[in-house]
mmCIF file of C-alpha atoms in Angstrom:
data_model
loop_
_atom_site.group_PDB
_atom_site.id
_atom_site.type_symbol
_atom_site.label_atom_id
_atom_site.label_comp_id
_atom_site.label_asym_id
_atom_site.label_seq_id
_atom_site.Cartn_x
_atom_site.Cartn_y
_atom_site.Cartn_z
ATOM 1 C CA UNK A 278 23.699 -5.385 1.513
ATOM 2 C CA UNK A 279 22.151 -5.018 4.793
ATOM 3 C CA UNK A 280 18.620 -3.835 4.876
ATOM 4 C CA UNK A 281 19.775 0.048 5.453
ATOM 5 C CA UNK A 282 22.212 -0.247 2.359
ATOM 6 C CA UNK A 283 19.163 -1.661 0.689
ATOM 7 C CA UNK A 284 16.990 1.251 1.604
ATOM 8 C CA UNK A 285 20.067 3.485 1.132
ATOM 9 C CA UNK A 286 20.478 2.215 -2.527
ATOM 10 C CA UNK A 287 16.699 2.759 -3.336
ATOM 11 C CA UNK A 288 15.764 6.283 -4.798
ATOM 12 C CA UNK A 289 12.441 7.328 -7.141
ATOM 13 C CA UNK A 290 13.871 6.092 -10.239
ATOM 14 C CA UNK A 291 12.733 8.890 -12.925
ATOM 15 C CA UNK A 292 14.175 7.154 -15.910
ATOM 16 C CA UNK A 293 14.656 3.360 -16.592
ATOM 17 C CA UNK A 294 16.367 1.281 -18.926
ATOM 18 C CA UNK A 295 13.450 0.371 -21.372
ATOM 19 C CA UNK A 296 15.242 -2.335 -22.726
ATOM 20 C CA UNK A 297 15.708 -4.250 -19.444
ATOM 21 C CA UNK A 298 12.515 -6.089 -18.235
ATOM 22 C CA UNK A 299 11.915 -7.658 -14.983
ATOM 23 C CA UNK A 300 11.665 -11.417 -15.329
ATOM 24 C CA UNK A 301 8.448 -14.024 -14.237
ATOM 25 C CA UNK A 302 10.358 -15.013 -10.833
ATOM 26 C CA UNK A 303 10.879 -11.061 -10.228
ATOM 27 C CA UNK A 304 7.327 -10.282 -10.667
ATOM 28 C CA UNK A 305 6.116 -13.247 -8.788
ATOM 29 C CA UNK A 306 7.629 -11.835 -5.925
ATOM 30 C CA UNK A 307 6.194 -8.539 -6.266
ATOM 31 C CA UNK A 308 2.786 -9.815 -6.550
ATOM 32 C CA UNK A 309 3.102 -12.274 -3.214
ATOM 33 C CA UNK A 310 4.703 -9.486 -1.410
ATOM 34 C CA UNK A 311 1.816 -7.151 -2.063
ATOM 35 C CA UNK A 312 -0.719 -10.318 -1.105
ATOM 36 C CA UNK A 313 1.297 -10.699 2.189
ATOM 37 C CA UNK A 314 1.143 -6.920 2.917
ATOM 38 C CA UNK A 315 -0.765 -6.547 6.286
ATOM 39 C CA UNK A 316 -4.024 -5.037 6.184
ATOM 40 C CA UNK A 317 -6.858 -3.536 8.750
ATOM 41 C CA UNK A 318 -8.211 -6.739 10.052
ATOM 42 C CA UNK A 319 -6.940 -8.573 7.349
ATOM 43 C CA UNK A 320 -9.829 -7.672 4.835
ATOM 44 C CA UNK A 321 -7.445 -7.046 1.978
ATOM 45 C CA UNK A 322 -9.857 -4.236 0.260
ATOM 46 C CA UNK A 323 -7.515 -3.742 -2.646
ATOM 47 C CA UNK A 324 -5.972 -5.155 -5.654
ATOM 48 C CA UNK A 325 -2.851 -4.831 -7.571
ATOM 49 C CA UNK A 326 -2.731 -4.423 -11.581
ATOM 50 C CA UNK A 327 0.285 -5.431 -13.205
ATOM 51 C CA UNK A 328 0.895 -4.656 -16.721
ATOM 52 C CA UNK A 329 3.612 -4.199 -19.194
ATOM 53 C CA UNK A 330 2.045 -3.067 -22.611
ATOM 54 C CA UNK A 331 3.682 -0.456 -24.472
ATOM 55 C CA UNK A 332 0.243 0.559 -25.678
ATOM 56 C CA UNK A 333 -0.986 1.090 -22.023
ATOM 57 C CA UNK A 334 1.822 2.680 -20.855
ATOM 58 C CA UNK A 335 1.610 5.446 -23.705
ATOM 59 C CA UNK A 336 -1.944 5.685 -22.882
ATOM 60 C CA UNK A 337 -1.238 6.242 -18.922
ATOM 61 C CA UNK A 338 1.635 8.659 -20.026
ATOM 62 C CA UNK A 339 -0.208 11.959 -20.359
ATOM 63 C CA UNK A 340 -2.293 11.452 -17.639
ATOM 64 C CA UNK A 341 0.733 11.169 -15.135
ATOM 65 C CA UNK A 342 1.814 14.673 -16.060
ATOM 66 C CA UNK A 343 4.219 13.012 -18.767
ATOM 67 C CA UNK A 344 6.738 11.673 -16.224
ATOM 68 C CA UNK A 345 9.323 9.473 -18.308
ATOM 69 C CA UNK A 346 9.318 6.548 -15.802
ATOM 70 C CA UNK A 347 5.580 5.637 -16.890
ATOM 71 C CA UNK A 348 6.882 5.013 -20.378
ATOM 72 C CA UNK A 349 10.244 3.534 -19.970
ATOM 73 C CA UNK A 350 9.706 1.155 -16.896
ATOM 74 C CA UNK A 351 9.236 -2.678 -17.283
ATOM 75 C CA UNK A 352 6.005 -2.803 -15.560
ATOM 76 C CA UNK A 353 3.809 -0.566 -13.848
ATOM 77 C CA UNK A 354 2.117 -1.849 -10.563
ATOM 78 C CA UNK A 355 -1.254 0.214 -10.104
ATOM 79 C CA UNK A 356 -2.826 -0.027 -6.221
ATOM 80 C CA UNK A 357 -6.127 0.252 -6.381
ATOM 81 C CA UNK A 358 -8.993 0.129 -3.532
ATOM 82 C CA UNK A 359 -12.120 -2.119 -4.111
ATOM 83 C CA UNK A 360 -15.052 0.347 -4.419
ATOM 84 C CA UNK A 361 -17.366 -2.457 -2.856
ATOM 85 C CA UNK A 362 -16.489 -3.275 0.905
ATOM 86 C CA UNK A 363 -19.564 -4.595 2.893
ATOM 87 C CA UNK A 364 -20.849 -7.260 5.214
ATOM 88 C CA UNK A 365 -20.042 -9.716 2.447
ATOM 89 C CA UNK A 366 -16.378 -8.482 2.450
ATOM 90 C CA UNK A 367 -16.300 -9.320 6.524
ATOM 91 C CA UNK A 368 -18.180 -12.807 5.829
ATOM 92 C CA UNK A 369 -15.775 -13.899 2.987
ATOM 93 C CA UNK A 370 -12.893 -13.000 5.417
ATOM 94 C CA UNK A 371 -14.205 -15.230 8.241
ATOM 95 C CA UNK A 372 -15.591 -17.876 6.080
ATOM 96 C CA UNK A 373 -12.042 -17.929 4.829
ATOM 97 C CA UNK A 374 -10.274 -17.836 8.241
ATOM 98 C CA UNK A 375 -12.493 -20.892 9.074
ATOM 99 C CA UNK A 376 -11.271 -22.931 6.274
ATOM 100 C CA UNK A 377 -7.434 -21.832 6.563
ATOM 101 C CA UNK A 378 -7.393 -22.538 10.170
ATOM 102 C CA UNK A 379 -10.093 -24.788 10.989
ATOM 103 C CA UNK A 380 -11.284 -22.219 13.676
ATOM 104 C CA UNK A 381 -15.065 -22.764 14.824
ATOM 105 C CA UNK A 382 -18.031 -20.490 14.154
ATOM 106 C CA UNK A 383 -18.147 -20.255 18.178
ATOM 107 C CA UNK A 384 -14.850 -18.735 17.870
ATOM 108 C CA UNK A 385 -15.130 -16.225 14.941
ATOM 109 C CA UNK A 386 -18.579 -15.237 15.550
ATOM 110 C CA UNK A 387 -17.987 -12.433 18.241
ATOM 111 C CA UNK A 388 -15.169 -10.834 16.154
ATOM 112 C CA UNK A 389 -17.182 -11.593 13.007
ATOM 113 C CA UNK A 390 -20.207 -9.174 14.842
ATOM 114 C CA UNK A 391 -17.710 -6.615 16.097
ATOM 115 C CA UNK A 392 -16.551 -5.976 12.727
ATOM 116 C CA UNK A 393 -19.473 -5.662 10.987
ATOM 117 C CA UNK A 394 -20.664 -3.273 14.080
ATOM 118 C CA UNK A 395 -17.381 -1.407 13.451
ATOM 119 C CA UNK A 396 -18.148 -1.429 9.537
ATOM 120 C CA UNK A 397 -21.808 -0.483 10.050
ATOM 121 C CA UNK A 398 -20.734 2.494 12.019
ATOM 122 C CA UNK A 399 -18.475 3.776 9.270
ATOM 123 C CA UNK A 400 -19.574 5.988 6.402
ATOM 124 C CA UNK A 401 -18.943 5.059 2.722
ATOM 125 C CA UNK A 402 -15.932 8.069 2.982
ATOM 126 C CA UNK A 403 -14.676 6.550 5.864
ATOM 127 C CA UNK A 404 -14.467 3.103 4.480
ATOM 128 C CA UNK A 405 -12.872 4.192 0.930
ATOM 129 C CA UNK A 406 -10.451 6.463 3.373
ATOM 130 C CA UNK A 407 -9.279 2.982 5.559
ATOM 131 C CA UNK A 408 -8.929 1.338 2.174
ATOM 132 C CA UNK A 409 -6.736 3.728 0.709
ATOM 133 C CA UNK A 410 -4.576 3.581 3.918
ATOM 134 C CA UNK A 411 -3.923 -0.045 3.181
ATOM 135 C CA UNK A 412 -2.822 0.651 -0.377
ATOM 136 C CA UNK A 413 -0.355 2.866 1.276
ATOM 137 C CA UNK A 414 1.105 0.336 3.705
ATOM 138 C CA UNK A 415 1.206 -2.208 0.358
ATOM 139 C CA UNK A 416 3.125 0.673 -0.954
ATOM 140 C CA UNK A 417 5.823 0.973 1.700
ATOM 141 C CA UNK A 418 5.945 -2.898 1.722
ATOM 142 C CA UNK A 419 6.707 -3.310 -2.059
ATOM 143 C CA UNK A 420 9.147 -0.376 -2.051
ATOM 144 C CA UNK A 421 11.127 -2.212 0.331
ATOM 145 C CA UNK A 422 10.903 -5.471 -0.839
ATOM 146 C CA UNK A 423 11.935 -3.859 -4.657
ATOM 147 C CA UNK A 424 14.895 -2.278 -2.894
ATOM 148 C CA UNK A 425 16.048 -5.803 -1.113
ATOM 149 C CA UNK A 426 15.431 -7.303 -4.770
ATOM 150 C CA UNK A 427 17.439 -4.762 -6.042
ATOM 151 C CA UNK A 428 14.532 -3.566 -8.327
ATOM 152 C CA UNK A 429 14.154 0.013 -9.245
ATOM 153 C CA UNK A 430 11.020 1.552 -8.460
ATOM 154 C CA UNK A 431 9.241 5.142 -8.532
ATOM 155 C CA UNK A 432 5.920 5.685 -6.441
ATOM 156 C CA UNK A 433 3.638 7.905 -7.941
ATOM 157 C CA UNK A 434 0.869 9.548 -6.285
ATOM 158 C CA UNK A 435 0.867 12.333 -9.491
ATOM 159 C CA UNK A 436 -1.704 10.989 -11.800
ATOM 160 C CA UNK A 437 -5.093 11.417 -12.773
ATOM 161 C CA UNK A 438 -6.853 8.503 -11.277
ATOM 162 C CA UNK A 439 -10.322 8.716 -13.298
ATOM 163 C CA UNK A 440 -8.167 8.853 -16.728
ATOM 164 C CA UNK A 441 -6.437 5.871 -15.285
ATOM 165 C CA UNK A 442 -9.625 4.185 -14.515
ATOM 166 C CA UNK A 443 -11.139 4.690 -17.647
ATOM 167 C CA UNK A 444 -8.192 3.551 -19.356
ATOM 168 C CA UNK A 445 -8.214 0.135 -17.639
ATOM 169 C CA UNK A 446 -11.807 -0.181 -17.222
ATOM 170 C CA UNK A 447 -11.457 -0.338 -13.357
ATOM 171 C CA UNK A 448 -15.227 1.056 -12.815
ATOM 172 C CA UNK A 449 -16.395 -2.404 -14.121
ATOM 173 C CA UNK A 450 -13.986 -4.322 -11.872
ATOM 174 C CA UNK A 451 -15.239 -2.266 -8.979
ATOM 175 C CA UNK A 452 -11.849 -0.757 -8.627
ATOM 176 C CA UNK A 453 -10.377 2.621 -8.081
ATOM 177 C CA UNK A 454 -7.090 3.558 -8.765
ATOM 178 C CA UNK A 455 -4.843 5.183 -5.898
ATOM 179 C CA UNK A 456 -1.059 4.881 -6.597
ATOM 180 C CA UNK A 457 1.299 3.302 -9.203
ATOM 181 C CA UNK A 458 4.566 2.254 -9.143
ATOM 182 C CA UNK A 459 6.531 1.669 -12.133
ATOM 183 C CA UNK A 460 9.166 -0.861 -11.434
ATOM 184 C CA UNK A 461 12.360 -2.022 -13.809
ATOM 185 C CA UNK A 462 15.967 -1.140 -14.104
ATOM 186 C CA UNK A 463 17.515 2.553 -13.738
ATOM 187 C CA UNK A 464 18.597 3.968 -17.135
ATOM 188 C CA UNK A 465 22.565 4.587 -16.736
ATOM 189 C CA UNK A 466 21.736 8.306 -17.634
ATOM 190 C CA UNK A 467 18.839 8.716 -15.232
ATOM 191 C CA UNK A 468 20.529 11.905 -13.580
ATOM 192 C CA UNK A 469 18.923 11.037 -10.119
ATOM 193 C CA UNK A 470 20.759 7.797 -9.814
ATOM 194 C CA UNK A 471 24.198 9.269 -8.570
ATOM 195 C CA UNK A 472 22.119 12.119 -6.772
ATOM 196 C CA UNK A 473 22.666 12.008 -2.618
ATOM 197 C CA UNK A 474 19.901 11.031 -0.823
ATOM 198 C CA UNK A 475 18.201 13.901 1.278
ATOM 199 C CA UNK A 476 16.758 13.063 4.586
ATOM 200 C CA UNK A 477 16.514 15.238 7.721
ATOM 201 C CA UNK A 478 18.874 14.409 10.476
ATOM 202 C CA UNK A 479 17.709 11.590 12.546
ATOM 203 C CA UNK A 480 17.690 13.608 15.545
ATOM 204 C CA UNK A 481 15.242 15.455 14.033
ATOM 205 C CA UNK A 482 12.995 12.805 12.720
ATOM 206 C CA UNK A 483 13.035 10.308 16.015
ATOM 207 C CA UNK A 484 12.068 11.239 19.583
ATOM 208 C CA UNK A 485 13.029 8.890 22.181
ATOM 209 C CA UNK A 486 10.795 9.046 25.192
ATOM 210 C CA UNK B 271 15.193 -16.503 4.639
ATOM 211 C CA UNK B 272 14.244 -14.968 1.392
ATOM 212 C CA UNK B 273 11.976 -12.035 1.180
ATOM 213 C CA UNK B 274 8.935 -14.048 0.809
ATOM 214 C CA UNK B 275 9.770 -16.233 3.682
ATOM 215 C CA UNK B 276 10.444 -13.318 5.944
ATOM 216 C CA UNK B 277 6.951 -11.924 5.068
ATOM 217 C CA UNK B 278 5.451 -15.260 5.918
ATOM 218 C CA UNK B 279 7.120 -15.390 9.087
ATOM 219 C CA UNK B 280 5.739 -12.267 10.311
ATOM 220 C CA UNK B 281 2.352 -12.025 11.646
ATOM 221 C CA UNK B 282 0.281 -9.472 14.181
ATOM 222 C CA UNK B 283 2.038 -10.446 17.359
ATOM 223 C CA UNK B 284 -1.033 -10.254 19.876
ATOM 224 C CA UNK B 285 1.447 -11.193 23.228
ATOM 225 C CA UNK B 286 5.254 -10.321 23.203
ATOM 226 C CA UNK B 287 7.631 -12.103 25.775
ATOM 227 C CA UNK B 288 7.993 -9.036 28.007
ATOM 228 C CA UNK B 289 11.404 -10.472 28.910
ATOM 229 C CA UNK B 290 13.230 -10.254 25.960
ATOM 230 C CA UNK B 291 14.232 -6.571 25.011
ATOM 231 C CA UNK B 292 15.396 -5.325 21.628
ATOM 232 C CA UNK B 293 19.154 -4.187 21.694
ATOM 233 C CA UNK B 294 20.224 -1.005 20.668
ATOM 234 C CA UNK B 295 21.566 -2.026 17.457
ATOM 235 C CA UNK B 296 18.038 -3.252 16.583
ATOM 236 C CA UNK B 297 16.341 0.090 17.695
ATOM 237 C CA UNK B 298 18.834 1.973 15.813
ATOM 238 C CA UNK B 299 18.102 0.204 12.354
ATOM 239 C CA UNK B 300 14.407 0.905 13.142
ATOM 240 C CA UNK B 301 15.175 4.447 13.366
ATOM 241 C CA UNK B 302 17.358 4.423 10.477
ATOM 242 C CA UNK B 303 14.785 2.511 8.361
ATOM 243 C CA UNK B 304 12.226 5.455 9.294
ATOM 244 C CA UNK B 305 14.025 8.198 8.322
ATOM 245 C CA UNK B 306 14.709 6.574 5.203
ATOM 246 C CA UNK B 307 10.928 6.080 4.316
ATOM 247 C CA UNK B 308 10.159 7.485 0.971
ATOM 248 C CA UNK B 309 7.691 10.104 1.298
ATOM 249 C CA UNK B 310 5.727 12.403 -1.116
ATOM 250 C CA UNK B 311 8.098 15.067 -2.334
ATOM 251 C CA UNK B 312 10.318 14.060 -0.030
ATOM 252 C CA UNK B 313 9.073 16.446 2.639
ATOM 253 C CA UNK B 314 8.863 13.892 5.696
ATOM 254 C CA UNK B 315 5.958 15.488 7.517
ATOM 255 C CA UNK B 316 6.262 13.150 10.448
ATOM 256 C CA UNK B 317 7.965 11.602 13.142
ATOM 257 C CA UNK B 318 8.535 8.641 15.269
ATOM 258 C CA UNK B 319 8.537 8.466 19.116
ATOM 259 C CA UNK B 320 10.299 5.599 20.527
ATOM 260 C CA UNK B 321 9.306 4.679 23.969
ATOM 261 C CA UNK B 322 10.339 1.473 26.194
ATOM 262 C CA UNK B 323 8.925 2.941 29.611
ATOM 263 C CA UNK B 324 6.662 0.542 31.658
ATOM 264 C CA UNK B 325 4.962 3.390 33.002
ATOM 265 C CA UNK B 326 4.357 5.131 29.584
ATOM 266 C CA UNK B 327 2.974 1.668 28.467
ATOM 267 C CA UNK B 328 0.675 1.113 31.289
ATOM 268 C CA UNK B 329 -0.709 4.667 30.476
ATOM 269 C CA UNK B 330 -1.398 4.059 27.073
ATOM 270 C CA UNK B 331 -2.720 0.593 27.846
ATOM 271 C CA UNK B 332 -6.632 1.502 28.650
ATOM 272 C CA UNK B 333 -6.307 3.591 25.338
ATOM 273 C CA UNK B 334 -5.346 1.068 23.126
ATOM 274 C CA UNK B 335 -8.449 -0.941 23.840
ATOM 275 C CA UNK B 336 -6.465 -3.171 26.605
ATOM 276 C CA UNK B 337 -4.666 -4.779 23.740
ATOM 277 C CA UNK B 338 -1.776 -6.905 25.583
ATOM 278 C CA UNK B 339 0.602 -6.192 23.020
ATOM 279 C CA UNK B 340 1.135 -2.662 24.114
ATOM 280 C CA UNK B 341 1.803 -3.824 27.822
ATOM 281 C CA UNK B 342 4.068 -6.786 26.964
ATOM 282 C CA UNK B 343 6.264 -5.174 23.942
ATOM 283 C CA UNK B 344 9.888 -4.323 24.447
ATOM 284 C CA UNK B 345 9.262 -1.054 22.531
ATOM 285 C CA UNK B 346 6.568 0.893 21.116
ATOM 286 C CA UNK B 347 6.897 3.030 17.670
ATOM 287 C CA UNK B 348 4.404 5.724 17.696
ATOM 288 C CA UNK B 349 4.213 7.270 14.155
ATOM 289 C CA UNK B 350 2.873 10.922 13.991
ATOM 290 C CA UNK B 351 2.264 13.804 11.630
ATOM 291 C CA UNK B 352 3.648 17.174 12.119
ATOM 292 C CA UNK B 353 0.653 19.620 12.569
ATOM 293 C CA UNK B 354 2.659 22.456 11.181
ATOM 294 C CA UNK B 355 3.060 22.131 7.121
ATOM 295 C CA UNK B 356 3.930 25.121 5.436
ATOM 296 C CA UNK B 357 6.069 27.045 3.077
ATOM 297 C CA UNK B 358 8.523 26.935 5.711
ATOM 298 C CA UNK B 359 8.900 23.010 5.365
ATOM 299 C CA UNK B 360 8.958 23.238 1.749
ATOM 300 C CA UNK B 361 12.152 25.907 1.863
ATOM 301 C CA UNK B 362 13.604 23.869 4.750
ATOM 302 C CA UNK B 363 13.378 20.793 2.151
ATOM 303 C CA UNK B 364 14.856 22.791 -0.610
ATOM 304 C CA UNK B 365 17.569 24.374 1.521
ATOM 305 C CA UNK B 366 18.546 20.607 2.938
ATOM 306 C CA UNK B 367 18.694 19.678 -0.766
ATOM 307 C CA UNK B 368 20.891 22.524 -1.978
ATOM 308 C CA UNK B 369 23.544 21.812 0.899
ATOM 309 C CA UNK B 370 23.342 18.120 0.818
ATOM 310 C CA UNK B 371 23.530 17.842 -3.088
ATOM 311 C CA UNK B 372 25.087 21.174 -3.605
ATOM 312 C CA UNK B 373 22.315 21.593 -6.211
ATOM 313 C CA UNK B 374 21.916 25.612 -7.196
ATOM 314 C CA UNK B 375 18.833 27.642 -6.585
ATOM 315 C CA UNK B 376 18.672 28.121 -10.356
ATOM 316 C CA UNK B 377 17.956 24.430 -10.640
ATOM 317 C CA UNK B 378 15.970 24.430 -7.057
ATOM 318 C CA UNK B 379 13.643 27.498 -7.838
ATOM 319 C CA UNK B 380 11.108 26.138 -9.957
ATOM 320 C CA UNK B 381 10.576 22.931 -8.231
ATOM 321 C CA UNK B 382 10.403 25.119 -4.958
ATOM 322 C CA UNK B 383 7.804 27.321 -6.445
ATOM 323 C CA UNK B 384 5.936 24.346 -8.067
ATOM 324 C CA UNK B 385 5.650 22.717 -4.643
ATOM 325 C CA UNK B 386 4.726 25.775 -2.754
ATOM 326 C CA UNK B 387 1.752 26.252 -5.511
ATOM 327 C CA UNK B 388 0.669 22.676 -4.843
ATOM 328 C CA UNK B 389 0.554 23.346 -1.120
ATOM 329 C CA UNK B 390 -0.831 26.789 -1.381
ATOM 330 C CA UNK B 391 -3.803 24.882 -3.180
ATOM 331 C CA UNK B 392 -4.391 22.043 -0.487
ATOM 332 C CA UNK B 393 -6.762 23.563 2.114
ATOM 333 C CA UNK B 394 -5.557 22.026 5.930
ATOM 334 C CA UNK B 395 -7.569 18.887 5.758
ATOM 335 C CA UNK B 396 -6.168 17.814 2.666
ATOM 336 C CA UNK B 397 -2.535 18.274 3.886
ATOM 337 C CA UNK B 398 -2.987 16.503 7.120
ATOM 338 C CA UNK B 399 -4.643 13.572 5.115
ATOM 339 C CA UNK B 400 -1.376 13.696 2.739
ATOM 340 C CA UNK B 401 0.735 13.421 5.822
ATOM 341 C CA UNK B 402 -1.397 10.737 7.312
ATOM 342 C CA UNK B 403 -0.613 8.645 4.106
ATOM 343 C CA UNK B 404 3.073 9.132 4.646
ATOM 344 C CA UNK B 405 2.581 7.615 8.055
ATOM 345 C CA UNK B 406 1.149 4.193 6.208
ATOM 346 C CA UNK B 407 4.067 3.839 4.034
ATOM 347 C CA UNK B 408 6.379 4.300 7.085
ATOM 348 C CA UNK B 409 4.313 1.533 8.867
ATOM 349 C CA UNK B 410 4.645 -0.745 5.479
ATOM 350 C CA UNK B 411 8.379 -0.255 5.410
ATOM 351 C CA UNK B 412 9.018 -0.791 9.163
ATOM 352 C CA UNK B 413 6.870 -3.952 9.099
ATOM 353 C CA UNK B 414 8.788 -5.382 6.314
ATOM 354 C CA UNK B 415 12.105 -4.354 8.027
ATOM 355 C CA UNK B 416 10.841 -6.249 11.238
ATOM 356 C CA UNK B 417 10.126 -9.121 9.085
ATOM 357 C CA UNK B 418 13.542 -8.953 7.679
ATOM 358 C CA UNK B 419 15.410 -8.554 10.953
ATOM 359 C CA UNK B 420 13.503 -10.905 12.720
ATOM 360 C CA UNK B 421 11.680 -8.657 14.952
ATOM 361 C CA UNK B 422 8.174 -9.296 15.817
ATOM 362 C CA UNK B 423 5.436 -6.251 15.419
ATOM 363 C CA UNK B 424 1.917 -5.611 15.682
ATOM 364 C CA UNK B 425 0.628 -2.849 13.648
ATOM 365 C CA UNK B 426 -2.442 -0.845 15.820
ATOM 366 C CA UNK B 427 -4.957 1.357 14.250
ATOM 367 C CA UNK B 428 -6.939 0.710 17.238
ATOM 368 C CA UNK B 429 -6.138 3.364 19.927
ATOM 369 C CA UNK B 430 -7.575 6.713 20.829
ATOM 370 C CA UNK B 431 -4.953 9.404 19.363
ATOM 371 C CA UNK B 432 -5.935 12.345 21.470
ATOM 372 C CA UNK B 433 -5.615 10.328 24.671
ATOM 373 C CA UNK B 434 -2.079 9.172 23.538
ATOM 374 C CA UNK B 435 -1.551 12.894 22.368
ATOM 375 C CA UNK B 436 -2.065 13.739 25.868
ATOM 376 C CA UNK B 437 -0.184 11.219 27.866
ATOM 377 C CA UNK B 438 2.843 11.814 25.322
ATOM 378 C CA UNK B 439 2.863 15.931 25.389
ATOM 379 C CA UNK B 440 2.388 15.705 21.551
ATOM 380 C CA UNK B 441 0.538 18.773 21.223
ATOM 381 C CA UNK B 442 3.333 20.941 22.420
ATOM 382 C CA UNK B 443 5.712 19.088 20.021
ATOM 383 C CA UNK B 444 3.310 19.908 17.160
ATOM 384 C CA UNK B 445 2.497 16.048 16.567
ATOM 385 C CA UNK B 446 -0.388 14.285 16.396
ATOM 386 C CA UNK B 447 -0.275 10.189 16.967
ATOM 387 C CA UNK B 448 -1.640 8.374 13.997
ATOM 388 C CA UNK B 449 -0.304 4.679 14.156
ATOM 389 C CA UNK B 450 1.669 2.688 16.957
ATOM 390 C CA UNK B 451 3.879 -0.250 16.300
ATOM 391 C CA UNK B 452 4.632 -2.324 19.224
ATOM 392 C CA UNK B 453 7.867 -4.578 18.672
ATOM 393 C CA UNK B 454 9.764 -7.248 20.472
ATOM 394 C CA UNK B 455 9.757 -10.724 20.521
ATOM 395 C CA UNK B 456 6.622 -12.974 20.289
ATOM 396 C CA UNK B 457 5.420 -14.641 23.484
ATOM 397 C CA UNK B 458 5.876 -18.602 23.608
ATOM 398 C CA UNK B 459 2.287 -18.607 24.561
ATOM 399 C CA UNK B 460 0.817 -16.191 21.967
ATOM 400 C CA UNK B 461 -1.856 -18.183 20.316
ATOM 401 C CA UNK B 462 -1.570 -16.247 17.188
ATOM 402 C CA UNK B 463 2.087 -17.290 16.656
ATOM 403 C CA UNK B 464 1.448 -20.763 15.125
ATOM 404 C CA UNK B 465 -1.683 -19.874 13.260
ATOM 405 C CA UNK B 466 -1.901 -20.429 9.182
ATOM 406 C CA UNK B 467 -1.842 -16.973 7.411
ATOM 407 C CA UNK B 468 -5.060 -16.259 6.041
ATOM 408 C CA UNK B 469 -4.636 -14.263 2.926
ATOM 409 C CA UNK B 470 -6.994 -14.333 -0.367
ATOM 410 C CA UNK B 471 -5.916 -16.403 -3.313
ATOM 411 C CA UNK B 472 -3.046 -14.518 -5.504
ATOM 412 C CA UNK B 473 -5.504 -14.814 -8.478
ATOM 413 C CA UNK B 474 -8.107 -12.721 -6.552
ATOM 414 C CA UNK B 475 -5.852 -10.175 -5.647
ATOM 415 C CA UNK B 476 -3.508 -9.207 -8.590
ATOM 416 C CA UNK B 477 -4.437 -8.789 -12.219
ATOM 417 C CA UNK B 478 -2.540 -8.774 -14.929
ATOM 418 C CA UNK B 479 -3.181 -6.903 -17.962
#
């Protein structure tokens, strides 16, 4: 399949075949793809949780409005923001850059200061919102990666984050859940799988100037 | 390249080869990929502008903090939100669904009412924020598609949206700019192209439960 065929193949899977599990190599690909998501200034202020326990799925289920994909999927990917983003985050980034690239502090210093100024001028809400944006980039990346790898997925904003945070003890990990992506294989009887994709005509979505 | 190799190949291109232009087939792929971006409830409350005029690039340049990628790229993709999202948007979606899938109003009616209730309970700011999230999904999708197609790209949040809206007359189109993605081919002398990718160790980014 070319990339457009892959994107047409994907859909928001509403019912997975609960007997079919993704293998370790597939999960590894999703983990690496998540970590390769481009983020604002490269700060990566987020984490991905990977869970496959039936017990956790059952606990999450009612707080995701009883959506069947949560219970029938192979794994749930939970995209979370870091609740602590501060000057240490920025220092950690530049220290890592120096280590990986061998860049000198002379070169890195101006960027380090600039980024600290930018974040210093943002209130807590703006910082959180910026981190949330990055989880949406990750979601876009992961859904496309799933399509290419022929992994079915269903993006979910529809859940009660506070409940998920409680079930997964995210507070103590300095995390907050933002998005979920159940992944696996579509069930043969998922009525959505045969439905035509609904999209606006291209001419209404793209303007060439 | 497999998908991980593609994601490792990509980077935020800081200087493009201004002599190399993307062809129509490449731009068509990006347009189609944008339109295939999954969005919340399928509403697609966004548009993509595609521009390649040197005059427009030069006008945008100072309002994108004089970042060279804006002037040297082949095309700039501008991701915008619709400023008008209301019950008509929802009706248009379900009318389109009925037409494409032949679904009856009997089936569609409950979802239509539910979605109108959800949006009816959201204030203007929440609706705008939700639309912004969708542009970030599109950005994530497009960057991955670019990587697969070996198209270089540079995601940009760093510009003054009001100025871009003015230059591109977006107000009268009921649009607001959110993100830009200059695309094209990396310049041979882009110093960033040879640099190692900086990412946190996988074990710090992914938690398996």
